[in-house]
Coordinates of N, CA and C in Angstrom, one line a residue:
X1 N -13.1 -2.9 1.6 CA -12.1 -3.5 2.4 C -12.7 -3.3 3.8
X2 N -12.3 -4.3 4.4 CA -13.0 -4.5 6.1 C -12.0 -4.0 7.0
X3 N -10.7 -3.8 6.5 CA -9.9 -3.3 7.5 C -8.9 -2.1 6.9
X4 N -8.6 -1.1 7.7 CA -7.9 -0.1 7.2 C -6.3 -0.4 7.1
X5 N -5.5 0.3 6.3 CA -4.2 0.2 6.3 C -3.6 0.5 7.7
X6 N -4.0 1.2 8.6 CA -3.4 1.5 9.6 C -3.8 0.4 10.5
X7 N -5.0 -0.2 10.6 CA -5.2 -1.3 11.5 C -4.3 -2.5 10.9
X8 N -4.3 -2.8 9.8 CA -3.5 -3.8 9.3 C -1.9 -3.8 9.7
X9 N -1.6 -2.6 9.6 CA 0.0 -2.4 10.2 C 0.2 -2.9 11.4
X10 N -0.7 -2.6 12.3 CA -0.5 -2.9 13.6 C -0.5 -4.5 14.1
X11 N -0.8 -5.1 13.2 CA -1.0 -6.5 13.4 C 0.3 -7.3 13.1
X12 N 1.4 -6.9 14.0 CA 2.9 -7.2 13.9 C 3.0 -8.6 13.5
X13 N 2.3 -9.7 14.1 CA 2.5 -11.0 14.1 C 1.9 -11.5 12.7
X14 N 1.5 -10.9 12.0 CA 1.0 -11.2 10.4 C 2.3 -11.0 9.4
X15 N 2.2 -12.0 8.5 CA 3.5 -11.8 7.6 C 3.1 -11.8 6.2
X16 N 1.9 -11.8 6.0 CA 1.4 -11.8 4.6 C 0.1 -11.1 4.4
X17 N -0.1 -10.6 3.1 CA -1.4 -9.8 2.8 C -1.8 -10.0 1.4
X18 N -3.0 -10.7 1.4 CA -3.5 -10.8 -0.1 C -3.9 -9.7 -0.9
X19 N -2.8 -9.6 -1.9 CA -2.7 -8.5 -2.8 C -3.7 -8.5 -3.9
X20 N -4.0 -9.9 -4.2 CA -4.7 -10.2 -5.4 C -5.7 -11.1 -5.0
X21 N -6.9 -11.2 -5.2 CA -8.1 -12.3 -4.9 C -8.8 -12.3 -6.1
X22 N -8.8 -13.4 -7.0 CA -9.5 -13.4 -8.0 C -10.9 -13.6 -8.2
X23 N -11.6 -13.5 -7.0 CA -13.1 -13.6 -6.9 C -13.7 -12.4 -7.8
X24 N -14.7 -12.8 -8.7 CA -15.3 -11.7 -9.6 C -15.5 -10.3 -8.9
X25 N -16.2 -10.5 -7.5 CA -16.7 -9.5 -6.8 C -15.8 -8.5 -6.0
X26 N -14.4 -8.9 -6.2 CA -13.6 -8.3 -5.3 C -13.2 -6.9 -6.3
X27 N -12.9 -6.1 -5.5 CA -12.6 -4.6 -6.3 C -11.3 -4.1 -5.8
X28 N -10.3 -4.7 -6.7 CA -9.0 -4.2 -6.4 C -8.5 -2.9 -6.5
X29 N -9.2 -2.3 -7.4 CA -8.6 -1.1 -7.8 C -9.1 0.1 -7.0
X30 N -10.1 -0.1 -6.1 CA -10.8 0.7 -5.2 C -11.6 1.5 -5.9
X31 N -12.1 2.7 -5.3 CA -12.9 3.5 -6.0 C -12.7 5.1 -5.5
X32 N -13.7 6.1 -5.5 CA -13.7 7.4 -5.2 C -13.5 7.4 -3.5
X33 N -14.2 6.5 -3.0 CA -14.2 6.3 -1.4 C -13.4 5.3 -0.6
X34 N -12.7 4.6 -1.6 CA -11.9 3.5 -0.9 C -10.5 3.3 -1.7
X35 N -9.3 3.2 -1.0 CA -8.1 3.1 -1.8 C -7.9 1.8 -2.2
X36 N -7.1 1.5 -3.3 CA -7.0 0.3 -4.0 C -6.1 -0.9 -2.8
X37 N -6.2 -1.9 -3.2 CA -5.5 -2.9 -2.4 C -4.1 -2.6 -2.4
X38 N -3.5 -2.5 -3.5 CA -2.2 -2.2 -3.6 C -1.5 -0.9 -2.7
X39 N -2.5 0.2 -2.6 CA -2.0 1.4 -2.0 C -2.5 0.9 -0.6
X40 N -3.6 0.1 -0.1 CA -3.5 -0.1 1.2 C -2.3 -1.1 1.8
X41 N -1.6 -1.9 0.9 CA -0.4 -2.6 1.1 C 0.8 -1.7 1.1
X42 N 1.0 -0.7 0.5 CA 2.1 0.4 0.6 C 2.0 1.2 1.9
X43 N 0.8 1.4 2.2 CA 0.7 2.5 3.6 C 0.8 1.4 4.6
X44 N 0.3 0.2 4.6 CA 0.6 -0.7 5.8 C 2.1 -0.9 5.8
X45 N 2.7 -1.3 4.9 CA 4.2 -1.5 4.8 C 4.9 -0.4 5.3
X46 N 4.6 0.8 4.9 CA 5.4 2.2 5.3 C 5.1 2.3 6.9
X47 N 4.0 2.0 7.2 CA 3.7 2.2 8.8 C 4.5 1.0 9.6
X48 N 4.3 -0.1 9.0 CA 5.2 -1.3 9.9 C 6.7 -0.9 9.9
X49 N 7.2 -0.6 8.9 CA 8.6 -0.3 8.9 C 9.3 1.0 9.8
X50 N 8.4 2.2 9.8 CA 8.4 3.2 10.1 C 8.3 3.4 11.3
X51 N 7.1 3.1 12.0 CA 6.4 3.4 13.0 C 6.6 2.2 14.1
X52 N 6.3 0.9 13.5 CA 6.4 -0.3 14.5 C 7.7 -1.2 14.3
X53 N 8.6 -0.6 13.8 CA 10.1 -1.4 13.1 C 9.6 -3.0 13.1
X54 N 8.7 -3.2 12.1 CA 8.4 -4.7 11.8 C 8.6 -4.7 10.5
X55 N 8.8 -6.0 9.9 CA 9.3 -6.2 8.5 C 7.8 -5.9 7.6
X56 N 8.1 -6.0 6.3 CA 7.1 -5.6 5.6 C 6.1 -6.9 5.3
X57 N 5.0 -6.5 5.0 CA 4.1 -7.9 4.7 C 4.4 -8.6 3.4
X58 N 4.5 -9.7 3.2 CA 4.7 -10.3 1.7 C 3.6 -10.5 1.1
X59 N 3.1 -9.9 -0.2 CA 2.1 -10.2 -0.9 C 1.9 -11.5 -1.4
X60 N 0.6 -11.7 -1.2 CA 0.1 -13.3 -1.8 C -1.1 -12.9 -3.0
X61 N -1.2 -13.8 -3.9 CA -2.6 -13.7 -4.6 C -3.1 -15.0 -4.9
X62 N -4.5 -15.0 -5.1 CA -4.9 -16.4 -5.2 C -6.1 -16.2 -6.2
X63 N -6.5 -17.4 -7.0 CA -7.8 -16.9 -7.8 C -8.9 -17.3 -7.1
X64 N -9.0 -17.7 -5.7 CA -10.1 -18.0 -4.9 C -11.3 -18.8 -5.4
X65 N -10.7 -20.0 -6.2 CA -11.7 -20.6 -6.8 C -12.6 -21.4 -5.8
X66 N -13.9 -21.4 -6.4 CA -15.3 -22.1 -5.5 C -15.8 -22.7 -6.8
X67 N -15.8 -22.6 -8.1 CA -16.4 -23.1 -8.9 C -15.5 -23.9 -9.9
X68 N -15.3 -25.1 -9.7 CA -14.5 -25.8 -10.6 C -14.9 -26.3 -11.9
X69 N -16.0 -26.5 -12.0 CA -16.6 -27.2 -13.1 C -17.5 -26.2 -14.2
X70 N -17.1 -24.9 -13.7 CA -18.1 -23.8 -14.4 C -17.2 -23.0 -15.3
X71 N -17.6 -22.6 -16.4 CA -16.8 -21.7 -17.2 C -17.3 -20.4 -17.4
X72 N -16.4 -19.5 -17.5 CA -16.8 -17.8 -17.7 C -16.3 -17.1 -16.3
X73 N -16.0 -15.9 -16.7 CA -15.3 -14.9 -15.9 C -16.2 -14.5 -14.6
X74 N -17.5 -14.6 -14.8 CA -18.5 -14.1 -13.7 C -18.4 -15.1 -12.5
X75 N -17.8 -16.0 -12.6 CA -17.8 -17.3 -11.5 C -16.4 -17.1 -11.1
X76 N -16.4 -17.7 -9.7 CA -15.0 -17.7 -9.0 C -14.4 -19.1 -9.5
X77 N -13.8 -18.9 -10.6 CA -13.1 -20.0 -11.3 C -11.5 -20.0 -11.0
X78 N -10.9 -21.3 -11.6 CA -9.4 -21.4 -11.5 C -8.6 -20.3 -12.8
X79 N -7.4 -20.0 -12.3 CA -6.6 -19.4 -13.3 C -6.4 -18.0 -13.1
X80 N -6.8 -17.4 -12.0 CA -6.7 -15.7 -12.0 C -5.5 -15.4 -11.0
X81 N -5.1 -16.0 -10.4 CA -4.0 -15.7 -9.4 C -3.1 -16.8 -8.8
X82 N -1.8 -16.6 -8.7 CA -1.0 -17.8 -8.1 C 0.1 -17.4 -7.1
X83 N 0.5 -18.4 -6.2 CA 1.3 -18.2 -5.4 C 2.5 -19.0 -5.6
X84 N 3.7 -18.3 -5.8 CA 5.0 -18.6 -5.9 C 5.9 -18.9 -4.9
X85 N 6.6 -19.9 -4.9 CA 7.4 -20.3 -3.5 C 8.7 -20.9 -4.1
X86 N 10.0 -20.4 -3.8 CA 11.0 -20.9 -4.1 C 11.3 -21.9 -3.1
X87 N 10.9 -23.2 -3.3 CA 11.3 -24.4 -2.1 C 12.1 -25.5 -2.9
X88 N 12.8 -26.1 -2.1 CA 13.6 -27.2 -2.5 C 13.0 -28.4 -2.9
X89 N 11.8 -28.6 -2.6 CA 11.0 -29.7 -2.9 C 9.5 -29.4 -2.8
X90 N 8.6 -30.1 -3.3 CA 7.1 -29.8 -3.2 C 6.5 -30.6 -2.2
X91 N 7.1 -30.3 -0.7 CA 6.5 -30.9 0.3 C 6.2 -29.7 1.4
X92 N 5.2 -29.8 2.5 CA 5.0 -29.1 3.3 C 6.0 -28.4 4.0
X93 N 7.0 -29.2 4.3 CA 8.0 -28.7 5.1 C 9.2 -27.8 4.2
X94 N 9.4 -28.2 3.0 CA 10.0 -27.3 2.1 C 9.3 -25.9 1.8
X95 N 8.2 -26.2 1.8 CA 7.5 -24.6 1.7 C 7.6 -23.8 2.6
X96 N 7.3 -24.4 3.9 CA 7.5 -23.8 5.2 C 8.8 -23.1 5.5
X97 N 9.9 -24.0 5.2 CA 11.3 -23.7 5.3 C 11.6 -22.6 4.4
X98 N 11.0 -22.6 2.9 CA 11.3 -21.7 2.0 C 10.8 -20.1 2.5
X99 N 9.9 -20.1 3.6 CA 9.6 -18.8 4.1 C 10.0 -18.5 5.4
X100 N 11.2 -19.1 5.8 CA 11.8 -18.7 7.0 C 11.1 -19.2 8.0
X101 N 10.6 -20.6 8.0 CA 9.8 -21.1 9.0 C 8.5 -20.7 9.5
X102 N 7.9 -19.7 8.6 CA 6.7 -19.1 9.0 C 5.5 -19.7 8.3

């Protein structure tokens, strides 16, 4: 992880956090030396709400597709993560409005 939960929490103008990235070399679960992405999200949101009086970060996930015509899970292929939005229509304006204009 290139940023700590504490650093992430301080970016008050940010509204989203990528909780899942489907690229095959992203290590979401962490290891002995690094917290999981989910743990970083939890810590950042606790700090934002308790210390900075800021709203929590909304989680996003994507498949981070780079290889559209290659098969196999060792490549960055489609179908690993999705972003759901409750919008009234499939337009840029409706998608933005569904997130409160952000």
